[in-house]
Amino acid sequence: MFRGHKGPVQSVVFSSTWTRLFTALRGGTARVWNFASGDEVIRLRGHTHYIISASFSADDKLIVTVSPDRTIQLWSAQTGDELQVLKGHTSFVVSACFSPDGARLVSASLDKTIRLWDLRHRHGGGLLR
């Protein structure tokens, strides 16, 4: 079950409904699986470095991924389309999560900052202190 990666798996996360599973290889490939069948349903490519972690939005419509490439990427969890690349951190981005309503995103980085992103207006990156 959930076979197909060609190297060590770096990250794994369930969707909120437990119907999908996200996995990411240290080499950069990320996949979304149908949890019941074990079939790959989406393959994500876009980061220039490996994915450190990921999270699904509460409604399971979006996936956010973070990487040492200093970017945060938003993806359609239905199609795998890259929707947006958020930039602002100056070092590895190590974590990101959606607000419960999905309107905002918060990210953390080794640059010692936490940033807040407004997804409704597609801007942000303001520093939280």
Short mmCIF file of N, CA, C and O in Angstrom, two decimals:
data_model
loop_
_atom_site.label_atom_id
_atom_site.label_comp_id
_atom_site.label_asym_id
_atom_site.label_seq_id
_atom_site.Cartn_x
_atom_site.Cartn_y
_atom_site.Cartn_z
N MET A 1 0.84 -1.18 0.00
CA MET A 1 0.00 0.00 0.00
C MET A 1 0.89 1.24 0.00
O MET A 1 1.90 1.29 0.66
N PHE A 2 0.48 2.26 -0.73
CA PHE A 2 1.19 3.54 -0.84
C PHE A 2 2.62 3.35 -1.33
O PHE A 2 3.56 3.90 -0.81
N ARG A 3 2.77 2.54 -2.36
CA ARG A 3 4.09 2.30 -2.94
C ARG A 3 4.32 3.21 -4.13
O ARG A 3 3.39 3.62 -4.79
N GLY A 4 5.58 3.51 -4.37
CA GLY A 4 5.92 4.30 -5.54
C GLY A 4 7.04 5.27 -5.31
O GLY A 4 7.67 5.71 -6.25
N HIS A 5 7.30 5.63 -4.08
CA HIS A 5 8.43 6.51 -3.82
C HIS A 5 9.73 5.75 -4.05
O HIS A 5 9.82 4.57 -3.79
N LYS A 6 10.72 6.46 -4.54
CA LYS A 6 12.01 5.85 -4.86
C LYS A 6 13.07 6.15 -3.81
O LYS A 6 14.24 5.92 -4.02
N GLY A 7 12.68 6.68 -2.67
CA GLY A 7 13.63 7.01 -1.62
C GLY A 7 12.92 7.22 -0.30
O GLY A 7 11.73 6.95 -0.17
N PRO A 8 13.64 7.73 0.69
CA PRO A 8 13.07 7.92 2.03
C PRO A 8 11.93 8.94 2.03
O PRO A 8 12.03 9.98 1.39
N VAL A 9 10.88 8.64 2.76
CA VAL A 9 9.76 9.56 2.90
C VAL A 9 10.07 10.56 4.01
O VAL A 9 10.40 10.17 5.12
N GLN A 10 9.97 11.84 3.68
CA GLN A 10 10.30 12.94 4.59
C GLN A 10 9.11 13.38 5.42
O GLN A 10 9.25 13.76 6.57
N SER A 11 7.91 13.37 4.82
CA SER A 11 6.74 13.93 5.48
C SER A 11 5.50 13.12 5.12
O SER A 11 5.39 12.60 4.01
N VAL A 12 4.57 13.05 6.07
CA VAL A 12 3.29 12.38 5.83
C VAL A 12 2.21 13.09 6.65
O VAL A 12 2.46 13.50 7.78
N VAL A 13 1.02 13.27 6.06
CA VAL A 13 -0.07 13.94 6.76
C VAL A 13 -1.42 13.49 6.17
O VAL A 13 -1.53 13.29 4.97
N PHE A 14 -2.40 13.30 7.05
CA PHE A 14 -3.76 12.96 6.64
C PHE A 14 -4.56 14.22 6.29
O PHE A 14 -4.36 15.27 6.90
N SER A 15 -5.51 14.06 5.38
CA SER A 15 -6.52 15.10 5.19
C SER A 15 -7.44 15.09 6.40
O SER A 15 -7.47 14.11 7.17
N SER A 16 -8.22 16.13 6.59
CA SER A 16 -9.08 16.23 7.77
C SER A 16 -10.18 15.17 7.78
O SER A 16 -10.67 14.79 8.83
N THR A 17 -10.55 14.68 6.60
CA THR A 17 -11.60 13.66 6.51
C THR A 17 -11.04 12.24 6.47
O THR A 17 -11.80 11.28 6.37
N TRP A 18 -9.73 12.11 6.54
CA TRP A 18 -9.04 10.83 6.49
C TRP A 18 -9.24 10.09 5.16
O TRP A 18 -9.05 8.89 5.06
N THR A 19 -9.61 10.80 4.11
CA THR A 19 -9.81 10.15 2.81
C THR A 19 -8.56 10.21 1.94
O THR A 19 -8.43 9.44 1.00
N ARG A 20 -7.66 11.14 2.26
CA ARG A 20 -6.43 11.30 1.48
C ARG A 20 -5.23 11.35 2.40
O ARG A 20 -5.32 11.77 3.55
N LEU A 21 -4.10 10.96 1.85
CA LEU A 21 -2.84 10.95 2.58
C LEU A 21 -1.79 11.64 1.71
O LEU A 21 -1.65 11.32 0.53
N PHE A 22 -1.07 12.59 2.29
CA PHE A 22 0.00 13.29 1.60
C PHE A 22 1.32 12.68 2.04
O PHE A 22 1.54 12.46 3.23
N THR A 23 2.22 12.42 1.08
CA THR A 23 3.57 11.97 1.41
C THR A 23 4.57 12.76 0.57
O THR A 23 4.27 13.18 -0.54
N ALA A 24 5.76 12.96 1.14
CA ALA A 24 6.80 13.68 0.41
C ALA A 24 8.13 12.99 0.60
O ALA A 24 8.49 12.58 1.70
N LEU A 25 8.86 12.87 -0.49
CA LEU A 25 10.19 12.30 -0.49
C LEU A 25 11.24 13.34 -0.16
O LEU A 25 11.09 14.51 -0.48
N ARG A 26 12.29 12.91 0.44
CA ARG A 26 13.42 13.82 0.69
C ARG A 26 13.94 14.38 -0.63
O ARG A 26 14.45 15.49 -0.69
N GLY A 27 13.79 13.66 -1.71
CA GLY A 27 14.25 14.11 -3.02
C GLY A 27 13.38 15.14 -3.69
O GLY A 27 13.74 15.69 -4.72
N GLY A 28 12.19 15.42 -3.13
CA GLY A 28 11.36 16.48 -3.68
C GLY A 28 10.00 16.08 -4.20
O GLY A 28 9.12 16.91 -4.32
N THR A 29 9.79 14.83 -4.55
CA THR A 29 8.50 14.40 -5.06
C THR A 29 7.48 14.31 -3.93
O THR A 29 7.78 13.78 -2.87
N ALA A 30 6.29 14.81 -4.18
CA ALA A 30 5.20 14.70 -3.22
C ALA A 30 4.00 14.08 -3.91
O ALA A 30 3.78 14.28 -5.10
N ARG A 31 3.24 13.31 -3.14
CA ARG A 31 2.09 12.61 -3.69
C ARG A 31 0.91 12.69 -2.74
O ARG A 31 1.08 12.79 -1.54
N VAL A 32 -0.27 12.64 -3.32
CA VAL A 32 -1.50 12.52 -2.56
C VAL A 32 -2.13 11.19 -2.95
O VAL A 32 -2.24 10.86 -4.13
N TRP A 33 -2.52 10.44 -1.94
CA TRP A 33 -3.04 9.09 -2.12
C TRP A 33 -4.50 9.01 -1.67
O TRP A 33 -4.89 9.68 -0.72
N ASN A 34 -5.26 8.16 -2.33
CA ASN A 34 -6.57 7.79 -1.83
C ASN A 34 -6.31 6.82 -0.69
O ASN A 34 -5.71 5.77 -0.90
N PHE A 35 -6.74 7.17 0.51
CA PHE A 35 -6.40 6.35 1.67
C PHE A 35 -7.06 4.98 1.62
O PHE A 35 -6.45 3.98 2.00
N ALA A 36 -8.28 4.90 1.14
CA ALA A 36 -8.99 3.62 1.12
C ALA A 36 -8.37 2.62 0.14
O ALA A 36 -8.21 1.45 0.45
N SER A 37 -8.00 3.11 -1.05
CA SER A 37 -7.49 2.21 -2.08
C SER A 37 -5.97 2.11 -2.10
O SER A 37 -5.42 1.14 -2.63
N GLY A 38 -5.29 3.14 -1.58
CA GLY A 38 -3.83 3.17 -1.66
C GLY A 38 -3.32 3.67 -3.00
O GLY A 38 -2.12 3.67 -3.25
N ASP A 39 -4.23 4.13 -3.87
CA ASP A 39 -3.84 4.62 -5.20
C ASP A 39 -3.35 6.06 -5.13
O ASP A 39 -3.91 6.89 -4.42
N GLU A 40 -2.31 6.34 -5.90
CA GLU A 40 -1.85 7.72 -6.04
C GLU A 40 -2.87 8.48 -6.86
O GLU A 40 -3.28 8.03 -7.93
N VAL A 41 -3.30 9.66 -6.38
CA VAL A 41 -4.27 10.45 -7.12
C VAL A 41 -3.67 11.76 -7.64
O VAL A 41 -4.18 12.33 -8.60
N ILE A 42 -2.62 12.24 -7.00
CA ILE A 42 -1.98 13.49 -7.42
C ILE A 42 -0.48 13.40 -7.16
O ILE A 42 -0.05 12.84 -6.16
N ARG A 43 0.29 13.99 -8.07
CA ARG A 43 1.73 14.15 -7.84
C ARG A 43 2.04 15.64 -7.92
O ARG A 43 1.65 16.31 -8.87
N LEU A 44 2.73 16.15 -6.90
CA LEU A 44 3.03 17.58 -6.81
C LEU A 44 4.51 17.82 -7.11
O LEU A 44 5.37 17.18 -6.52
N ARG A 45 4.75 18.78 -8.00
CA ARG A 45 6.13 19.17 -8.31
C ARG A 45 6.18 20.68 -8.40
O ARG A 45 5.35 21.28 -9.06
N GLY A 46 7.17 21.28 -7.75
CA GLY A 46 7.27 22.73 -7.84
C GLY A 46 8.38 23.31 -6.99
O GLY A 46 9.01 24.27 -7.40
N HIS A 47 8.58 22.75 -5.82
CA HIS A 47 9.68 23.23 -4.98
C HIS A 47 11.01 22.89 -5.64
O HIS A 47 11.14 21.88 -6.33
N THR A 48 12.01 23.73 -5.41
CA THR A 48 13.34 23.45 -5.96
C THR A 48 14.20 22.66 -4.99
O THR A 48 15.34 22.32 -5.30
N HIS A 49 13.65 22.36 -3.82
CA HIS A 49 14.31 21.56 -2.80
C HIS A 49 13.26 20.62 -2.24
O HIS A 49 12.09 20.69 -2.62
N TYR A 50 13.63 19.75 -1.32
CA TYR A 50 12.66 18.79 -0.77
C TYR A 50 11.60 19.49 0.08
O TYR A 50 11.77 20.63 0.52
N ILE A 51 10.50 18.81 0.31
CA ILE A 51 9.42 19.33 1.14
C ILE A 51 9.65 18.88 2.58
O ILE A 51 9.83 17.70 2.84
N ILE A 52 9.64 19.84 3.50
CA ILE A 52 9.84 19.53 4.91
C ILE A 52 8.54 19.08 5.55
O ILE A 52 8.51 18.09 6.29
N SER A 53 7.46 19.80 5.28
CA SER A 53 6.17 19.42 5.85
C SER A 53 5.04 19.95 5.00
O SER A 53 5.25 20.77 4.10
N ALA A 54 3.84 19.47 5.32
CA ALA A 54 2.64 19.86 4.58
C ALA A 54 1.45 19.85 5.51
O ALA A 54 1.49 19.27 6.60
N SER A 55 0.38 20.48 5.04
CA SER A 55 -0.87 20.49 5.80
C SER A 55 -2.03 20.66 4.84
O SER A 55 -1.90 21.36 3.83
N PHE A 56 -3.15 20.02 5.15
CA PHE A 56 -4.39 20.23 4.40
C PHE A 56 -5.19 21.34 5.08
O PHE A 56 -5.15 21.49 6.30
N SER A 57 -5.94 22.10 4.29
CA SER A 57 -6.88 23.05 4.87
C SER A 57 -8.02 22.25 5.50
O SER A 57 -8.24 21.08 5.19
N ALA A 58 -8.78 22.90 6.39
CA ALA A 58 -9.86 22.21 7.12
C ALA A 58 -10.91 21.64 6.17
O ALA A 58 -11.50 20.60 6.45
N ASP A 59 -11.13 22.31 5.03
CA ASP A 59 -12.13 21.81 4.07
C ASP A 59 -11.52 20.85 3.04
O ASP A 59 -12.20 20.40 2.12
N ASP A 60 -10.23 20.54 3.22
CA ASP A 60 -9.50 19.62 2.33
C ASP A 60 -9.39 20.08 0.89
O ASP A 60 -9.06 19.30 0.00
N LYS A 61 -9.60 21.37 0.62
CA LYS A 61 -9.49 21.87 -0.74
C LYS A 61 -8.08 22.30 -1.11
O LYS A 61 -7.73 22.34 -2.28
N LEU A 62 -7.27 22.65 -0.09
CA LEU A 62 -5.92 23.13 -0.33
C LEU A 62 -4.90 22.31 0.44
O LEU A 62 -5.20 21.75 1.49
N ILE A 63 -3.69 22.29 -0.10
CA ILE A 63 -2.53 21.73 0.58
C ILE A 63 -1.47 22.82 0.60
O ILE A 63 -1.27 23.53 -0.40
N VAL A 64 -0.81 22.98 1.72
CA VAL A 64 0.33 23.89 1.81
C VAL A 64 1.58 23.05 2.04
O VAL A 64 1.54 22.10 2.82
N THR A 65 2.65 23.38 1.34
CA THR A 65 3.93 22.69 1.53
C THR A 65 5.01 23.74 1.80
O THR A 65 4.93 24.88 1.33
N VAL A 66 6.03 23.33 2.57
CA VAL A 66 7.16 24.21 2.88
C VAL A 66 8.46 23.48 2.61
O VAL A 66 8.51 22.25 2.62
N SER A 67 9.51 24.28 2.40
CA SER A 67 10.74 23.70 1.89
C SER A 67 11.96 24.52 2.28
O SER A 67 11.85 25.72 2.56
N PRO A 68 13.15 23.90 2.24
CA PRO A 68 14.38 24.67 2.41
C PRO A 68 14.61 25.69 1.30
O PRO A 68 15.48 26.54 1.41
N ASP A 69 13.81 25.63 0.21
CA ASP A 69 13.98 26.62 -0.86
C ASP A 69 13.40 27.99 -0.47
O ASP A 69 13.37 28.90 -1.29
N ARG A 70 12.97 28.13 0.80
CA ARG A 70 12.48 29.38 1.39
C ARG A 70 11.10 29.78 0.88
O ARG A 70 10.68 30.92 1.05
N THR A 71 10.37 28.83 0.27
CA THR A 71 9.04 29.15 -0.23
C THR A 71 7.97 28.32 0.47
O THR A 71 8.23 27.27 1.05
N ILE A 72 6.76 28.84 0.36
CA ILE A 72 5.55 28.17 0.80
C ILE A 72 4.71 28.03 -0.46
O ILE A 72 4.53 29.01 -1.20
N GLN A 73 4.23 26.82 -0.72
CA GLN A 73 3.44 26.65 -1.94
C GLN A 73 2.05 26.15 -1.58
O GLN A 73 1.88 25.28 -0.74
N LEU A 74 1.07 26.75 -2.27
CA LEU A 74 -0.33 26.35 -2.12
C LEU A 74 -0.73 25.54 -3.34
O LEU A 74 -0.43 25.94 -4.48
N TRP A 75 -1.42 24.45 -3.10
CA TRP A 75 -1.82 23.51 -4.15
C TRP A 75 -3.31 23.21 -4.04
O TRP A 75 -3.86 23.18 -2.94
N SER A 76 -3.91 22.93 -5.17
CA SER A 76 -5.27 22.39 -5.16
C SER A 76 -5.18 20.93 -4.73
O SER A 76 -4.45 20.14 -5.36
N ALA A 77 -5.90 20.56 -3.68
CA ALA A 77 -5.89 19.16 -3.23
C ALA A 77 -6.73 18.29 -4.15
O ALA A 77 -6.66 17.06 -4.07
N GLN A 78 -7.50 18.89 -5.04
CA GLN A 78 -8.33 18.13 -5.96
C GLN A 78 -7.60 17.82 -7.27
O GLN A 78 -7.71 16.73 -7.80
N THR A 79 -6.84 18.81 -7.78
CA THR A 79 -6.20 18.65 -9.09
C THR A 79 -4.68 18.56 -9.03
O THR A 79 -4.06 18.13 -9.99
N GLY A 80 -4.08 19.04 -7.92
CA GLY A 80 -2.63 19.10 -7.82
C GLY A 80 -2.03 20.33 -8.46
O GLY A 80 -0.82 20.50 -8.48
N ASP A 81 -2.87 21.23 -8.96
CA ASP A 81 -2.37 22.46 -9.56
C ASP A 81 -1.69 23.34 -8.51
O ASP A 81 -2.21 23.49 -7.40
N GLU A 82 -0.57 23.92 -8.88
CA GLU A 82 0.09 24.89 -8.01
C GLU A 82 -0.70 26.19 -8.13
O GLU A 82 -0.86 26.74 -9.21
N LEU A 83 -1.20 26.69 -6.99
CA LEU A 83 -2.03 27.88 -7.00
C LEU A 83 -1.26 29.15 -6.69
O LEU A 83 -1.58 30.22 -7.21
N GLN A 84 -0.27 29.04 -5.82
CA GLN A 84 0.48 30.22 -5.44
C GLN A 84 1.78 29.83 -4.75
O GLN A 84 1.84 28.83 -4.05
N VAL A 85 2.81 30.65 -4.97
CA VAL A 85 4.08 30.52 -4.27
C VAL A 85 4.24 31.76 -3.40
O VAL A 85 4.20 32.89 -3.91
N LEU A 86 4.37 31.55 -2.10
CA LEU A 86 4.53 32.65 -1.15
C LEU A 86 6.00 32.78 -0.78
O LEU A 86 6.64 31.79 -0.42
N LYS A 87 6.51 33.99 -0.89
CA LYS A 87 7.92 34.25 -0.59
C LYS A 87 8.03 35.36 0.43
O LYS A 87 7.22 36.27 0.45
N GLY A 88 9.05 35.28 1.27
CA GLY A 88 9.28 36.31 2.27
C GLY A 88 10.28 35.86 3.32
O GLY A 88 10.98 36.69 3.90
N HIS A 89 10.36 34.56 3.56
CA HIS A 89 11.34 34.05 4.51
C HIS A 89 12.73 34.08 3.87
O HIS A 89 12.87 33.94 2.66
N THR A 90 13.75 34.22 4.70
CA THR A 90 15.12 34.29 4.20
C THR A 90 15.94 33.04 4.52
O THR A 90 17.12 33.00 4.25
N SER A 91 15.29 32.02 5.08
CA SER A 91 15.93 30.74 5.36
C SER A 91 14.90 29.64 5.19
O SER A 91 13.76 29.90 4.79
N PHE A 92 15.29 28.41 5.49
CA PHE A 92 14.38 27.26 5.36
C PHE A 92 13.04 27.57 6.01
O PHE A 92 12.99 28.03 7.15
N VAL A 93 11.96 27.28 5.32
CA VAL A 93 10.63 27.32 5.93
C VAL A 93 10.38 25.92 6.48
O VAL A 93 10.55 24.93 5.77
N VAL A 94 10.03 25.82 7.75
CA VAL A 94 9.95 24.50 8.39
C VAL A 94 8.54 24.06 8.74
O VAL A 94 8.31 22.88 9.00
N SER A 95 7.58 25.00 8.74
CA SER A 95 6.23 24.63 9.11
C SER A 95 5.25 25.67 8.60
O SER A 95 5.59 26.85 8.49
N ALA A 96 4.03 25.22 8.31
CA ALA A 96 2.94 26.14 7.95
C ALA A 96 1.62 25.45 8.25
O ALA A 96 1.51 24.22 8.13
N CYS A 97 0.64 26.23 8.63
CA CYS A 97 -0.69 25.66 8.85
C CYS A 97 -1.75 26.72 8.55
O CYS A 97 -1.50 27.91 8.63
N PHE A 98 -2.94 26.22 8.19
CA PHE A 98 -4.08 27.06 7.89
C PHE A 98 -4.81 27.45 9.16
O PHE A 98 -4.85 26.67 10.11
N SER A 99 -5.43 28.63 9.14
CA SER A 99 -6.38 28.97 10.20
C SER A 99 -7.60 28.07 10.04
O SER A 99 -7.83 27.52 8.95
N PRO A 100 -8.40 27.89 11.09
CA PRO A 100 -9.57 27.00 10.99
C PRO A 100 -10.54 27.38 9.86
O PRO A 100 -11.14 26.50 9.25
N ASP A 101 -10.65 28.68 9.56
CA ASP A 101 -11.56 29.09 8.48
C ASP A 101 -10.89 29.08 7.10
O ASP A 101 -11.53 29.36 6.09
N GLY A 102 -9.60 28.77 7.04
CA GLY A 102 -8.89 28.69 5.78
C GLY A 102 -8.53 30.03 5.16
O GLY A 102 -7.97 30.09 4.07
N ALA A 103 -8.83 31.12 5.84
CA ALA A 103 -8.58 32.45 5.29
C ALA A 103 -7.15 32.92 5.46
O ALA A 103 -6.69 33.80 4.75
N ARG A 104 -6.45 32.32 6.41
CA ARG A 104 -5.08 32.73 6.69
C ARG A 104 -4.17 31.52 6.80
O ARG A 104 -4.61 30.40 7.01
N LEU A 105 -2.90 31.83 6.70
CA LEU A 105 -1.87 30.81 6.82
C LEU A 105 -0.78 31.40 7.70
O LEU A 105 -0.47 32.58 7.60
N VAL A 106 -0.20 30.58 8.54
CA VAL A 106 0.94 31.04 9.34
C VAL A 106 2.12 30.13 9.00
O VAL A 106 1.94 28.93 8.79
N SER A 107 3.31 30.72 8.91
CA SER A 107 4.50 29.93 8.56
C SER A 107 5.64 30.27 9.52
O SER A 107 5.70 31.36 10.08
N ALA A 108 6.53 29.30 9.69
CA ALA A 108 7.69 29.46 10.57
C ALA A 108 8.94 29.08 9.80
O ALA A 108 8.93 28.19 8.95
N SER A 109 10.03 29.76 10.14
CA SER A 109 11.28 29.57 9.39
C SER A 109 12.49 29.57 10.32
O SER A 109 12.44 30.11 11.42
N LEU A 110 13.57 29.00 9.81
CA LEU A 110 14.84 29.07 10.53
C LEU A 110 15.42 30.48 10.54
O LEU A 110 16.41 30.73 11.21
N ASP A 111 14.79 31.42 9.82
CA ASP A 111 15.24 32.81 9.88
C ASP A 111 14.73 33.52 11.14
O ASP A 111 14.88 34.72 11.28
N LYS A 112 14.14 32.72 12.05
CA LYS A 112 13.65 33.20 13.35
C LYS A 112 12.41 34.08 13.25
O LYS A 112 12.17 34.95 14.08
N THR A 113 11.62 33.87 12.18
CA THR A 113 10.39 34.63 12.02
C THR A 113 9.19 33.71 11.87
O THR A 113 9.31 32.55 11.46
N ILE A 114 8.05 34.26 12.21
CA ILE A 114 6.75 33.65 11.94
C ILE A 114 6.00 34.67 11.10
O ILE A 114 5.96 35.86 11.43
N ARG A 115 5.41 34.22 10.00
CA ARG A 115 4.73 35.14 9.10
C ARG A 115 3.26 34.75 8.96
O ARG A 115 2.93 33.57 8.95
N LEU A 116 2.41 35.76 8.82
CA LEU A 116 0.99 35.57 8.64
C LEU A 116 0.62 35.98 7.22
O LEU A 116 0.98 37.07 6.78
N TRP A 117 -0.10 35.11 6.52
CA TRP A 117 -0.48 35.34 5.13
C TRP A 117 -2.00 35.38 5.03
O TRP A 117 -2.68 34.50 5.54
N ASP A 118 -2.53 36.40 4.35
CA ASP A 118 -3.97 36.54 4.12
C ASP A 118 -4.28 35.90 2.77
O ASP A 118 -3.95 36.45 1.72
N LEU A 119 -4.91 34.74 2.79
CA LEU A 119 -5.16 34.01 1.55
C LEU A 119 -6.36 34.55 0.79
O LEU A 119 -6.48 34.34 -0.42
N ARG A 120 -7.24 35.25 1.46
CA ARG A 120 -8.42 35.81 0.78
C ARG A 120 -8.00 36.88 -0.22
O ARG A 120 -8.59 37.01 -1.29
N HIS A 121 -6.99 37.64 0.13
CA HIS A 121 -6.54 38.74 -0.72
C HIS A 121 -5.19 38.44 -1.36
O HIS A 121 -4.60 39.30 -2.00
N ARG A 122 -4.70 37.23 -1.11
CA ARG A 122 -3.44 36.76 -1.71
C ARG A 122 -2.27 37.69 -1.44
O ARG A 122 -1.50 38.04 -2.33
N HIS A 123 -2.18 38.14 -0.19
CA HIS A 123 -1.02 38.94 0.18
C HIS A 123 -0.67 38.63 1.64
O HIS A 123 -1.36 37.89 2.30
N GLY A 124 0.36 39.21 2.08
CA GLY A 124 0.75 39.01 3.48
C GLY A 124 2.21 38.76 3.61
O GLY A 124 3.02 39.28 2.88
N GLY A 125 2.50 37.90 4.56
CA GLY A 125 3.89 37.66 4.89
C GLY A 125 4.34 38.58 5.98
O GLY A 125 5.53 38.70 6.26
N GLY A 126 3.36 39.25 6.62
CA GLY A 126 3.69 40.15 7.71
C GLY A 126 4.29 39.39 8.89
O GLY A 126 3.89 38.28 9.18
N LEU A 127 5.25 40.00 9.52
CA LEU A 127 5.92 39.36 10.65
C LEU A 127 5.03 39.40 11.88
O LEU A 127 4.40 40.42 12.17
N LEU A 128 4.98 38.30 12.60
CA LEU A 128 4.34 38.24 13.90
C LEU A 128 5.42 38.28 14.95
O LEU A 128 6.45 37.65 14.82
N ARG A 129 5.21 39.01 16.01
CA ARG A 129 6.22 39.11 17.05
C ARG A 129 5.65 38.63 18.35
O ARG A 129 4.55 38.74 18.66
#
